[in-house]
Amino acid sequence: MINIEEVKRPLQENGSRLIYQILDGLNWKQLTFKDISSNIDYITSYLIANKIENKKVLSLSMNCLTSFILESSLLSLGCNISFLDERILQSLEIKDEFDLIIINDIDKLSSNPIVRQFLDKGNEIISIGGFQNTSKYKQNVKSIRHIYKLGLLSKKKLDGTLESHLKNIKRSKSIEFVNLKGSIRVNTEDFLTIIEKYKDVFYGINKNEFSSSLYLKPDLFSKVVNYLFLLASKKFTNNNSLAEFIDNASEIMPRSLVIDSESIDYLIEVSISSNIKLKDIFGSKVKRIISYNYTNETNMKLIRDSGIELVTVVI
């Protein structure tokens, strides 16, 4: 995780340049550095105005740019954050109490027993995706679009600068990753180590190329991927599921693909079982795969034999 002040720094140097593309319904929406900087201000202003500081947060959201900005803002406001892959949500019993829940899409998860429990308890929930039927949920559920609107108003009423509000807040020095085996708590300084190991890789991506991220697994690398793209000023998009990536790979045509180990193995399995060329599964234009802690030597050979460069750091 990166403090939101650090996230904003590369944005201020690039202004109106295109950096990010997101699928908004059936249409692609493009964002500039300036757009992302404004979104950071809106989110942070909303959180400050509503005194969302030093809270206990559970993030079930997939690894998209918006959730990264929200999580980094919460970290900068002293919140203690736990990450849980929504795909294993039904297999776990959550005993801890949380003040705030981040969800990728409330409409898709509202029928899940655990999410239903959060709704019944009145937990504050932020949905990265929007929802049409506002009467279906209590006032404690807000979409990120709604937060942008509220944040714009909050910023205008804020006393002092955002930086002055963030300056003296005591921040948590660790975050938690929850999985089926238990939980792993990591030091926030560990993210700086990951950034140093991958920085040159992202700087090495051609500035005219588009990259795609299919990093679904919550781990150390997942929480710096978006920052590395911003830091290196490389154009990119995120995918929220394997199905979404497969549907859109031919349209996006990324040259570099950032992908977690489990998703690599799944796509190779699809390639073998369907007798489809590996390059067609990953995307016909992909020339580089960037992963983390990937050690499957058989699949690594298949990737390299297909003419794709594989970059991975094992820690």
PDB file of C-alpha atoms in Angstrom:
ATOM      1  CA  MET A   1       0.000   0.000   0.000  1.00  0.00           C
ATOM      2  CA  ILE A   2       1.120   3.500  -0.792  1.00  0.00           C
ATOM      3  CA  ASN A   3       0.184   6.715   1.003  1.00  0.00           C
ATOM      4  CA  ILE A   4      -2.165   8.752  -1.148  1.00  0.00           C
ATOM      5  CA  GLU A   5       0.252  11.713  -1.208  1.00  0.00           C
ATOM      6  CA  GLU A   6       2.809   9.468  -2.956  1.00  0.00           C
ATOM      7  CA  VAL A   7       0.169   8.235  -5.398  1.00  0.00           C
ATOM      8  CA  LYS A   8      -0.666  11.822  -6.396  1.00  0.00           C
ATOM      9  CA  ARG A   9       2.918  12.883  -7.064  1.00  0.00           C
ATOM     10  CA  PRO A  10       3.342  11.345 -10.575  1.00  0.00           C
ATOM     11  CA  LEU A  11      -0.163  12.508 -11.528  1.00  0.00           C
ATOM     12  CA  GLN A  12       0.685  16.160 -11.052  1.00  0.00           C
ATOM     13  CA  GLU A  13       3.509  15.953 -13.583  1.00  0.00           C
ATOM     14  CA  ASN A  14       1.474  14.596 -16.507  1.00  0.00           C
ATOM     15  CA  GLY A  15      -1.803  16.536 -16.592  1.00  0.00           C
ATOM     16  CA  SER A  16      -4.020  15.763 -19.586  1.00  0.00           C
ATOM     17  CA  ARG A  17      -2.147  12.684 -20.834  1.00  0.00           C
ATOM     18  CA  LEU A  18      -4.185   9.479 -21.173  1.00  0.00           C
ATOM     19  CA  ILE A  19      -3.186   6.814 -18.645  1.00  0.00           C
ATOM     20  CA  TYR A  20      -6.160   4.531 -17.924  1.00  0.00           C
ATOM     21  CA  GLN A  21      -9.052   2.847 -19.674  1.00  0.00           C
ATOM     22  CA  ILE A  22     -12.037   1.266 -17.938  1.00  0.00           C
ATOM     23  CA  LEU A  23     -15.092  -0.602 -19.195  1.00  0.00           C
ATOM     24  CA  ASP A  24     -18.125   1.442 -18.127  1.00  0.00           C
ATOM     25  CA  GLY A  25     -21.157  -0.679 -18.976  1.00  0.00           C
ATOM     26  CA  LEU A  26     -20.751  -1.478 -22.672  1.00  0.00           C
ATOM     27  CA  ASN A  27     -18.455   1.442 -23.415  1.00  0.00           C
ATOM     28  CA  TRP A  28     -14.800   2.149 -22.746  1.00  0.00           C
ATOM     29  CA  LYS A  29     -14.075   5.225 -20.665  1.00  0.00           C
ATOM     30  CA  GLN A  30     -10.647   6.875 -20.804  1.00  0.00           C
ATOM     31  CA  LEU A  31      -9.043   8.728 -17.909  1.00  0.00           C
ATOM     32  CA  THR A  32      -6.165  11.184 -17.871  1.00  0.00           C
ATOM     33  CA  PHE A  33      -3.706  11.807 -15.053  1.00  0.00           C
ATOM     34  CA  LYS A  34      -5.717  14.918 -14.190  1.00  0.00           C
ATOM     35  CA  ASP A  35      -8.971  12.903 -13.982  1.00  0.00           C
ATOM     36  CA  ILE A  36      -7.377  10.452 -11.547  1.00  0.00           C
ATOM     37  CA  SER A  37      -5.925  13.282  -9.449  1.00  0.00           C
ATOM     38  CA  SER A  38      -9.393  14.853  -9.196  1.00  0.00           C
ATOM     39  CA  ASN A  39     -10.912  11.494  -8.188  1.00  0.00           C
ATOM     40  CA  ILE A  40      -8.336  11.201  -5.403  1.00  0.00           C
ATOM     41  CA  ASP A  41      -9.317  14.645  -4.126  1.00  0.00           C
ATOM     42  CA  TYR A  42     -13.038  13.754  -4.191  1.00  0.00           C
ATOM     43  CA  ILE A  43     -12.554  10.446  -2.368  1.00  0.00           C
ATOM     44  CA  THR A  44     -10.219  11.900   0.263  1.00  0.00           C
ATOM     45  CA  SER A  45     -12.467  14.931   0.809  1.00  0.00           C
ATOM     46  CA  TYR A  46     -15.492  12.685   1.307  1.00  0.00           C
ATOM     47  CA  LEU A  47     -13.648  10.503   3.829  1.00  0.00           C
ATOM     48  CA  ILE A  48     -12.378  13.521   5.798  1.00  0.00           C
ATOM     49  CA  ALA A  49     -15.773  15.268   5.781  1.00  0.00           C
ATOM     50  CA  ASN A  50     -17.460  12.114   7.077  1.00  0.00           C
ATOM     51  CA  LYS A  51     -14.763  11.482   9.702  1.00  0.00           C
ATOM     52  CA  ILE A  52     -13.820   8.101   8.251  1.00  0.00           C
ATOM     53  CA  GLU A  53     -10.494   7.926  10.044  1.00  0.00           C
ATOM     54  CA  ASN A  54      -8.843   5.215  12.149  1.00  0.00           C
ATOM     55  CA  LYS A  55     -11.548   2.755  11.100  1.00  0.00           C
ATOM     56  CA  LYS A  56     -11.362  -0.996  10.671  1.00  0.00           C
ATOM     57  CA  VAL A  57     -11.851  -1.758   6.972  1.00  0.00           C
ATOM     58  CA  LEU A  58     -12.495  -4.989   5.061  1.00  0.00           C
ATOM     59  CA  SER A  59     -11.838  -4.821   1.321  1.00  0.00           C
ATOM     60  CA  LEU A  60     -13.484  -7.461  -0.873  1.00  0.00           C
ATOM     61  CA  SER A  61     -12.901  -5.444  -4.011  1.00  0.00           C
ATOM     62  CA  MET A  62     -10.973  -6.705  -7.005  1.00  0.00           C
ATOM     63  CA  ASN A  63      -7.662  -5.066  -7.822  1.00  0.00           C
ATOM     64  CA  CYS A  64      -8.800  -2.068  -9.874  1.00  0.00           C
ATOM     65  CA  LEU A  65      -7.455   1.486  -9.927  1.00  0.00           C
ATOM     66  CA  THR A  66     -10.497   2.920  -8.121  1.00  0.00           C
ATOM     67  CA  SER A  67     -10.285   0.490  -5.197  1.00  0.00           C
ATOM     68  CA  PHE A  68      -6.522   1.085  -4.989  1.00  0.00           C
ATOM     69  CA  ILE A  69      -7.117   4.850  -4.662  1.00  0.00           C
ATOM     70  CA  LEU A  70      -9.840   4.330  -2.062  1.00  0.00           C
ATOM     71  CA  GLU A  71      -7.714   1.890  -0.035  1.00  0.00           C
ATOM     72  CA  SER A  72      -4.641   4.156  -0.203  1.00  0.00           C
ATOM     73  CA  SER A  73      -6.765   7.112   0.976  1.00  0.00           C
ATOM     74  CA  LEU A  74      -8.088   5.069   3.892  1.00  0.00           C
ATOM     75  CA  LEU A  75      -4.565   3.960   4.817  1.00  0.00           C
ATOM     76  CA  SER A  76      -3.475   7.612   4.831  1.00  0.00           C
ATOM     77  CA  LEU A  77      -6.363   8.355   7.204  1.00  0.00           C
ATOM     78  CA  GLY A  78      -5.090   5.854   9.752  1.00  0.00           C
ATOM     79  CA  CYS A  79      -7.414   2.990   8.872  1.00  0.00           C
ATOM     80  CA  ASN A  80      -6.526  -0.644   9.543  1.00  0.00           C
ATOM     81  CA  ILE A  81      -7.242  -2.616   6.353  1.00  0.00           C
ATOM     82  CA  SER A  82      -7.852  -6.333   5.803  1.00  0.00           C
ATOM     83  CA  PHE A  83      -8.044  -7.825   2.297  1.00  0.00           C
ATOM     84  CA  LEU A  84     -10.126 -10.855   1.373  1.00  0.00           C
ATOM     85  CA  ASP A  85     -10.704 -12.400  -2.052  1.00  0.00           C
ATOM     86  CA  GLU A  86     -14.478 -12.248  -2.652  1.00  0.00           C
ATOM     87  CA  ARG A  87     -14.252 -15.560  -4.552  1.00  0.00           C
ATOM     88  CA  ILE A  88     -13.643 -17.440  -1.274  1.00  0.00           C
ATOM     89  CA  LEU A  89     -16.122 -15.403   0.760  1.00  0.00           C
ATOM     90  CA  GLN A  90     -18.617 -18.251   1.188  1.00  0.00           C
ATOM     91  CA  SER A  91     -15.901 -20.590   2.449  1.00  0.00           C
ATOM     92  CA  LEU A  92     -14.972 -18.421   5.424  1.00  0.00           C
ATOM     93  CA  GLU A  93     -16.510 -17.421   8.710  1.00  0.00           C
ATOM     94  CA  ILE A  94     -15.768 -13.777   9.425  1.00  0.00           C
ATOM     95  CA  LYS A  95     -15.656 -13.211  13.161  1.00  0.00           C
ATOM     96  CA  ASP A  96     -14.078  -9.756  13.273  1.00  0.00           C
ATOM     97  CA  GLU A  97     -16.187  -6.604  13.293  1.00  0.00           C
ATOM     98  CA  PHE A  98     -15.551  -3.960  10.625  1.00  0.00           C
ATOM     99  CA  ASP A  99     -16.596  -0.316  10.368  1.00  0.00           C
ATOM    100  CA  LEU A 100     -16.419  -0.152   6.580  1.00  0.00           C
ATOM    101  CA  ILE A 101     -16.693  -2.761   3.812  1.00  0.00           C
ATOM    102  CA  ILE A 102     -15.445  -2.211   0.246  1.00  0.00           C
ATOM    103  CA  ILE A 103     -17.203  -4.326  -2.387  1.00  0.00           C
ATOM    104  CA  ASN A 104     -16.648  -4.538  -6.122  1.00  0.00           C
ATOM    105  CA  ASP A 105     -20.336  -4.802  -7.057  1.00  0.00           C
ATOM    106  CA  ILE A 106     -23.064  -4.707  -4.409  1.00  0.00           C
ATOM    107  CA  ASP A 107     -25.748  -5.956  -6.799  1.00  0.00           C
ATOM    108  CA  LYS A 108     -23.764  -9.142  -7.538  1.00  0.00           C
ATOM    109  CA  LEU A 109     -22.860  -9.828  -3.905  1.00  0.00           C
ATOM    110  CA  SER A 110     -25.996  -8.678  -2.063  1.00  0.00           C
ATOM    111  CA  SER A 111     -27.378 -12.234  -1.968  1.00  0.00           C
ATOM    112  CA  ASN A 112     -24.206 -13.606  -0.394  1.00  0.00           C
ATOM    113  CA  PRO A 113     -24.987 -14.574   3.251  1.00  0.00           C
ATOM    114  CA  ILE A 114     -21.990 -12.720   4.678  1.00  0.00           C
ATOM    115  CA  VAL A 115     -22.673  -9.551   2.667  1.00  0.00           C
ATOM    116  CA  ARG A 116     -26.339  -9.859   3.627  1.00  0.00           C
ATOM    117  CA  GLN A 117     -25.188  -9.948   7.234  1.00  0.00           C
ATOM    118  CA  PHE A 118     -23.186  -6.746   6.712  1.00  0.00           C
ATOM    119  CA  LEU A 119     -26.266  -5.092   5.197  1.00  0.00           C
ATOM    120  CA  ASP A 120     -28.518  -6.214   8.048  1.00  0.00           C
ATOM    121  CA  LYS A 121     -26.043  -4.932  10.651  1.00  0.00           C
ATOM    122  CA  GLY A 122     -25.934  -1.543   8.973  1.00  0.00           C
ATOM    123  CA  ASN A 123     -22.214  -1.641   8.184  1.00  0.00           C
ATOM    124  CA  GLU A 124     -21.102   1.214   5.974  1.00  0.00           C
ATOM    125  CA  ILE A 125     -20.459  -0.232   2.502  1.00  0.00           C
ATOM    126  CA  ILE A 126     -18.796   1.332  -0.540  1.00  0.00           C
ATOM    127  CA  SER A 127     -19.523  -0.325  -3.870  1.00  0.00           C
ATOM    128  CA  ILE A 128     -16.932   0.331  -6.589  1.00  0.00           C
ATOM    129  CA  GLY A 129     -19.595  -0.465  -9.173  1.00  0.00           C
ATOM    130  CA  GLY A 130     -22.775   1.570  -9.372  1.00  0.00           C
ATOM    131  CA  PHE A 131     -26.298   0.325  -8.682  1.00  0.00           C
ATOM    132  CA  GLN A 132     -29.640   1.502 -10.013  1.00  0.00           C
ATOM    133  CA  ASN A 133     -32.133   0.556  -7.310  1.00  0.00           C
ATOM    134  CA  THR A 134     -31.105   2.766  -4.381  1.00  0.00           C
ATOM    135  CA  SER A 135     -34.226   1.791  -2.401  1.00  0.00           C
ATOM    136  CA  LYS A 136     -32.956  -1.806  -2.272  1.00  0.00           C
ATOM    137  CA  TYR A 137     -30.190  -0.822   0.154  1.00  0.00           C
ATOM    138  CA  LYS A 138     -30.080   1.365   3.204  1.00  0.00           C
ATOM    139  CA  GLN A 139     -28.357   4.739   3.241  1.00  0.00           C
ATOM    140  CA  ASN A 140     -25.199   3.027   4.496  1.00  0.00           C
ATOM    141  CA  VAL A 141     -24.424   1.742   0.952  1.00  0.00           C
ATOM    142  CA  LYS A 142     -22.822   4.245  -1.424  1.00  0.00           C
ATOM    143  CA  SER A 143     -21.388   3.813  -4.903  1.00  0.00           C
ATOM    144  CA  ILE A 144     -18.048   5.341  -5.789  1.00  0.00           C
ATOM    145  CA  ARG A 145     -19.824   7.626  -8.281  1.00  0.00           C
ATOM    146  CA  HIS A 146     -21.969   8.992  -5.465  1.00  0.00           C
ATOM    147  CA  ILE A 147     -18.843   9.534  -3.388  1.00  0.00           C
ATOM    148  CA  TYR A 148     -17.257  11.530  -6.230  1.00  0.00           C
ATOM    149  CA  LYS A 149     -20.290  13.866  -6.208  1.00  0.00           C
ATOM    150  CA  LEU A 150     -20.325  14.193  -2.422  1.00  0.00           C
ATOM    151  CA  GLY A 151     -16.548  14.611  -2.385  1.00  0.00           C
ATOM    152  CA  LEU A 152     -16.717  17.510  -4.844  1.00  0.00           C
ATOM    153  CA  LEU A 153     -19.045  19.344  -2.457  1.00  0.00           C
ATOM    154  CA  SER A 154     -16.974  18.352   0.575  1.00  0.00           C
ATOM    155  CA  LYS A 155     -13.759  19.659  -0.997  1.00  0.00           C
ATOM    156  CA  LYS A 156     -15.297  23.104  -1.485  1.00  0.00           C
ATOM    157  CA  LYS A 157     -16.306  23.263   2.197  1.00  0.00           C
ATOM    158  CA  LEU A 158     -13.077  21.860   3.604  1.00  0.00           C
ATOM    159  CA  ASP A 159     -11.028  24.081   5.912  1.00  0.00           C
ATOM    160  CA  GLY A 160      -7.431  24.050   4.730  1.00  0.00           C
ATOM    161  CA  THR A 161      -5.833  21.731   2.183  1.00  0.00           C
ATOM    162  CA  LEU A 162      -6.154  17.970   1.959  1.00  0.00           C
ATOM    163  CA  GLU A 163      -2.439  17.726   2.715  1.00  0.00           C
ATOM    164  CA  SER A 164      -2.874  19.629   5.977  1.00  0.00           C
ATOM    165  CA  HIS A 165      -5.640  17.247   7.053  1.00  0.00           C
ATOM    166  CA  LEU A 166      -3.498  14.198   6.313  1.00  0.00           C
ATOM    167  CA  LYS A 167      -0.277  15.568   7.769  1.00  0.00           C
ATOM    168  CA  ASN A 168      -0.560  14.594  11.441  1.00  0.00           C
ATOM    169  CA  ILE A 169      -2.592  11.386  11.210  1.00  0.00           C
ATOM    170  CA  LYS A 170      -0.965   8.339  12.787  1.00  0.00           C
ATOM    171  CA  ARG A 171      -0.997   5.596  10.161  1.00  0.00           C
ATOM    172  CA  SER A 172      -1.130   1.849  10.532  1.00  0.00           C
ATOM    173  CA  LYS A 173       2.215   0.182   9.808  1.00  0.00           C
ATOM    174  CA  SER A 174       0.702  -3.106   8.637  1.00  0.00           C
ATOM    175  CA  ILE A 175      -2.175  -4.578   6.666  1.00  0.00           C
ATOM    176  CA  GLU A 176      -3.743  -8.034   6.681  1.00  0.00           C
ATOM    177  CA  PHE A 177      -4.410 -10.563   3.919  1.00  0.00           C
ATOM    178  CA  VAL A 178      -7.075 -13.131   4.851  1.00  0.00           C
ATOM    179  CA  ASN A 179      -7.182 -16.529   3.115  1.00  0.00           C
ATOM    180  CA  LEU A 180      -8.503 -20.041   3.671  1.00  0.00           C
ATOM    181  CA  LYS A 181      -5.500 -20.940   5.846  1.00  0.00           C
ATOM    182  CA  GLY A 182      -5.855 -17.947   8.153  1.00  0.00           C
ATOM    183  CA  SER A 183      -4.353 -14.496   7.814  1.00  0.00           C
ATOM    184  CA  ILE A 184      -1.000 -12.916   6.982  1.00  0.00           C
ATOM    185  CA  ARG A 185      -0.053  -9.512   8.355  1.00  0.00           C
ATOM    186  CA  VAL A 186       2.581  -7.608   6.394  1.00  0.00           C
ATOM    187  CA  ASN A 187       4.478  -4.406   7.094  1.00  0.00           C
ATOM    188  CA  THR A 188       3.614  -1.465   4.846  1.00  0.00           C
ATOM    189  CA  GLU A 189       7.354  -0.995   4.211  1.00  0.00           C
ATOM    190  CA  ASP A 190       7.360  -4.363   2.420  1.00  0.00           C
ATOM    191  CA  PHE A 191       5.523  -2.669  -0.458  1.00  0.00           C
ATOM    192  CA  LEU A 192       8.499  -0.381  -1.035  1.00  0.00           C
ATOM    193  CA  THR A 193      10.683  -3.472  -1.505  1.00  0.00           C
ATOM    194  CA  ILE A 194       8.298  -4.836  -4.151  1.00  0.00           C
ATOM    195  CA  ILE A 195       8.223  -1.474  -5.948  1.00  0.00           C
ATOM    196  CA  GLU A 196      12.031  -1.380  -6.132  1.00  0.00           C
ATOM    197  CA  LYS A 197      12.168  -4.905  -7.564  1.00  0.00           C
ATOM    198  CA  TYR A 198       9.619  -4.160 -10.317  1.00  0.00           C
ATOM    199  CA  LYS A 199      10.199  -0.469 -11.047  1.00  0.00           C
ATOM    200  CA  ASP A 200      12.601  -1.014 -13.946  1.00  0.00           C
ATOM    201  CA  VAL A 201      10.259  -3.604 -15.500  1.00  0.00           C
ATOM    202  CA  PHE A 202       7.396  -1.086 -15.680  1.00  0.00           C
ATOM    203  CA  TYR A 203       9.662   1.751 -16.831  1.00  0.00           C
ATOM    204  CA  GLY A 204      10.803  -0.599 -19.601  1.00  0.00           C
ATOM    205  CA  ILE A 205       7.301  -0.858 -21.120  1.00  0.00           C
ATOM    206  CA  ASN A 206       7.036   1.121 -24.367  1.00  0.00           C
ATOM    207  CA  LYS A 207       5.140   4.377 -23.738  1.00  0.00           C
ATOM    208  CA  ASN A 208       2.996   3.831 -26.863  1.00  0.00           C
ATOM    209  CA  GLU A 209       1.835   0.367 -25.794  1.00  0.00           C
ATOM    210  CA  PHE A 210      -1.265  -0.501 -23.812  1.00  0.00           C
ATOM    211  CA  SER A 211      -0.964  -2.923 -20.881  1.00  0.00           C
ATOM    212  CA  SER A 212      -3.608  -4.946 -19.103  1.00  0.00           C
ATOM    213  CA  SER A 213      -3.805  -6.200 -15.523  1.00  0.00           C
ATOM    214  CA  LEU A 214      -5.545  -9.437 -14.597  1.00  0.00           C
ATOM    215  CA  TYR A 215      -4.247  -9.590 -11.058  1.00  0.00           C
ATOM    216  CA  LEU A 216      -7.114 -11.027  -9.015  1.00  0.00           C
ATOM    217  CA  LYS A 217      -5.247 -12.495  -6.059  1.00  0.00           C
ATOM    218  CA  PRO A 218      -4.837 -10.226  -2.996  1.00  0.00           C
ATOM    219  CA  ASP A 219      -1.131 -10.156  -2.113  1.00  0.00           C
ATOM    220  CA  LEU A 220       1.772  -7.716  -1.746  1.00  0.00           C
ATOM    221  CA  PHE A 221       2.231  -7.223  -5.484  1.00  0.00           C
ATOM    222  CA  SER A 222      -1.486  -6.680  -6.133  1.00  0.00           C
ATOM    223  CA  LYS A 223      -1.428  -3.551  -3.984  1.00  0.00           C
ATOM    224  CA  VAL A 224       1.382  -1.848  -5.922  1.00  0.00           C
ATOM    225  CA  VAL A 225       0.511  -2.826  -9.550  1.00  0.00           C
ATOM    226  CA  ASN A 226      -1.643   0.256 -10.173  1.00  0.00           C
ATOM    227  CA  TYR A 227       0.930   2.526  -8.538  1.00  0.00           C
ATOM    228  CA  LEU A 228       3.738   1.099 -10.709  1.00  0.00           C
ATOM    229  CA  PHE A 229       1.746   1.886 -13.873  1.00  0.00           C
ATOM    230  CA  LEU A 230       1.128   5.448 -12.650  1.00  0.00           C
ATOM    231  CA  LEU A 231       4.727   5.912 -11.522  1.00  0.00           C
ATOM    232  CA  ALA A 232       6.086   4.737 -14.885  1.00  0.00           C
ATOM    233  CA  SER A 233       3.375   6.670 -16.808  1.00  0.00           C
ATOM    234  CA  LYS A 234       2.295   3.607 -18.807  1.00  0.00           C
ATOM    235  CA  LYS A 235      -1.230   3.260 -20.231  1.00  0.00           C
ATOM    236  CA  PHE A 236      -3.210   0.378 -18.742  1.00  0.00           C
ATOM    237  CA  THR A 237      -6.526  -1.165 -17.841  1.00  0.00           C
ATOM    238  CA  ASN A 238      -7.755  -3.619 -15.185  1.00  0.00           C
ATOM    239  CA  ASN A 239      -9.906  -6.734 -15.475  1.00  0.00           C
ATOM    240  CA  ASN A 240     -12.236  -7.792 -12.658  1.00  0.00           C
ATOM    241  CA  SER A 241     -12.536 -11.433 -13.706  1.00  0.00           C
ATOM    242  CA  LEU A 242     -11.085 -14.073 -15.992  1.00  0.00           C
ATOM    243  CA  ALA A 243     -14.274 -13.999 -18.062  1.00  0.00           C
ATOM    244  CA  GLU A 244     -13.993 -10.234 -18.551  1.00  0.00           C
ATOM    245  CA  PHE A 245     -10.384 -10.580 -19.678  1.00  0.00           C
ATOM    246  CA  ILE A 246     -11.154 -13.367 -22.172  1.00  0.00           C
ATOM    247  CA  ASP A 247     -14.082 -11.376 -23.600  1.00  0.00           C
ATOM    248  CA  ASN A 248     -12.057  -8.167 -24.042  1.00  0.00           C
ATOM    249  CA  ALA A 249      -8.486  -9.358 -24.747  1.00  0.00           C
ATOM    250  CA  SER A 250      -8.872  -9.102 -28.519  1.00  0.00           C
ATOM    251  CA  GLU A 251     -10.292  -5.572 -28.200  1.00  0.00           C
ATOM    252  CA  ILE A 252      -7.678  -4.253 -25.758  1.00  0.00           C
ATOM    253  CA  MET A 253      -4.769  -6.069 -27.466  1.00  0.00           C
ATOM    254  CA  PRO A 254      -2.271  -5.475 -24.624  1.00  0.00           C
ATOM    255  CA  ARG A 255       1.444  -5.942 -25.220  1.00  0.00           C
ATOM    256  CA  SER A 256       2.184  -6.476 -21.511  1.00  0.00           C
ATOM    257  CA  LEU A 257      -0.075  -8.521 -19.232  1.00  0.00           C
ATOM    258  CA  VAL A 258       0.211  -8.347 -15.435  1.00  0.00           C
ATOM    259  CA  ILE A 259      -1.345 -11.527 -14.059  1.00  0.00           C
ATOM    260  CA  ASP A 260      -1.354 -13.553 -10.829  1.00  0.00           C
ATOM    261  CA  SER A 261      -0.080 -17.122 -10.577  1.00  0.00           C
ATOM    262  CA  GLU A 262      -3.514 -18.744 -10.211  1.00  0.00           C
ATOM    263  CA  SER A 263      -4.882 -16.968 -13.279  1.00  0.00           C
ATOM    264  CA  ILE A 264      -1.845 -18.013 -15.343  1.00  0.00           C
ATOM    265  CA  ASP A 265      -2.413 -21.668 -14.462  1.00  0.00           C
ATOM    266  CA  TYR A 266      -6.137 -21.417 -15.217  1.00  0.00           C
ATOM    267  CA  LEU A 267      -5.624 -19.846 -18.653  1.00  0.00           C
ATOM    268  CA  ILE A 268      -2.960 -22.421 -19.579  1.00  0.00           C
ATOM    269  CA  GLU A 269      -5.375 -25.180 -18.539  1.00  0.00           C
ATOM    270  CA  VAL A 270      -8.040 -23.617 -20.795  1.00  0.00           C
ATOM    271  CA  SER A 271      -5.508 -23.464 -23.630  1.00  0.00           C
ATOM    272  CA  ILE A 272      -4.605 -27.142 -23.300  1.00  0.00           C
ATOM    273  CA  SER A 273      -8.154 -28.451 -22.794  1.00  0.00           C
ATOM    274  CA  SER A 274      -9.579 -26.346 -25.643  1.00  0.00           C
ATOM    275  CA  ASN A 275      -6.627 -26.886 -27.999  1.00  0.00           C
ATOM    276  CA  ILE A 276      -6.257 -23.103 -28.406  1.00  0.00           C
ATOM    277  CA  LYS A 277      -2.841 -21.524 -28.852  1.00  0.00           C
ATOM    278  CA  LEU A 278      -1.492 -20.001 -25.667  1.00  0.00           C
ATOM    279  CA  LYS A 279      -0.864 -16.687 -27.415  1.00  0.00           C
ATOM    280  CA  ASP A 280      -4.529 -16.540 -28.421  1.00  0.00           C
ATOM    281  CA  ILE A 281      -5.600 -17.127 -24.807  1.00  0.00           C
ATOM    282  CA  PHE A 282      -3.340 -14.431 -23.341  1.00  0.00           C
ATOM    283  CA  GLY A 283      -3.969 -12.092 -26.269  1.00  0.00           C
ATOM    284  CA  SER A 284      -2.467 -12.254 -29.744  1.00  0.00           C
ATOM    285  CA  LYS A 285      -0.369  -9.104 -29.194  1.00  0.00           C
ATOM    286  CA  VAL A 286       0.998 -10.024 -25.745  1.00  0.00           C
ATOM    287  CA  LYS A 287       4.775 -10.168 -25.763  1.00  0.00           C
ATOM    288  CA  ARG A 288       5.435  -9.928 -22.009  1.00  0.00           C
ATOM    289  CA  ILE A 289       3.812 -11.450 -18.911  1.00  0.00           C
ATOM    290  CA  ILE A 290       4.584  -9.896 -15.518  1.00  0.00           C
ATOM    291  CA  SER A 291       3.762 -11.940 -12.424  1.00  0.00           C
ATOM    292  CA  TYR A 292       4.843 -12.413  -8.813  1.00  0.00           C
ATOM    293  CA  ASN A 293       5.995 -15.522  -6.953  1.00  0.00           C
ATOM    294  CA  TYR A 294       5.296 -17.707  -9.992  1.00  0.00           C
ATOM    295  CA  THR A 295       7.196 -21.000  -9.765  1.00  0.00           C
ATOM    296  CA  ASN A 296       5.381 -23.499 -12.033  1.00  0.00           C
ATOM    297  CA  GLU A 297       8.361 -24.495 -14.181  1.00  0.00           C
ATOM    298  CA  THR A 298       6.305 -26.576 -16.629  1.00  0.00           C
ATOM    299  CA  ASN A 299       3.999 -23.666 -17.405  1.00  0.00           C
ATOM    300  CA  MET A 300       6.883 -21.197 -17.418  1.00  0.00           C
ATOM    301  CA  LYS A 301       8.460 -23.240 -20.220  1.00  0.00           C
ATOM    302  CA  LEU A 302       5.156 -23.313 -22.149  1.00  0.00           C
ATOM    303  CA  ILE A 303       4.930 -19.526 -21.923  1.00  0.00           C
ATOM    304  CA  ARG A 304       8.497 -18.955 -23.083  1.00  0.00           C
ATOM    305  CA  ASP A 305       8.205 -21.563 -25.837  1.00  0.00           C
ATOM    306  CA  SER A 306       5.209 -19.636 -27.179  1.00  0.00           C
ATOM    307  CA  GLY A 307       7.444 -16.597 -27.661  1.00  0.00           C
ATOM    308  CA  ILE A 308       6.248 -14.624 -24.618  1.00  0.00           C
ATOM    309  CA  GLU A 309       8.729 -13.109 -22.165  1.00  0.00           C
ATOM    310  CA  LEU A 310       7.952 -13.989 -18.550  1.00  0.00           C
ATOM    311  CA  VAL A 311       9.039 -11.661 -15.730  1.00  0.00           C
ATOM    312  CA  THR A 312       8.502 -12.829 -12.147  1.00  0.00           C
ATOM    313  CA  VAL A 313      10.133 -12.170  -8.797  1.00  0.00           C
ATOM    314  CA  VAL A 314      10.042 -14.961  -6.205  1.00  0.00           C
ATOM    315  CA  ILE A 315      10.156 -13.859  -2.577  1.00  0.00           C
TER     316      ILE A 315
END
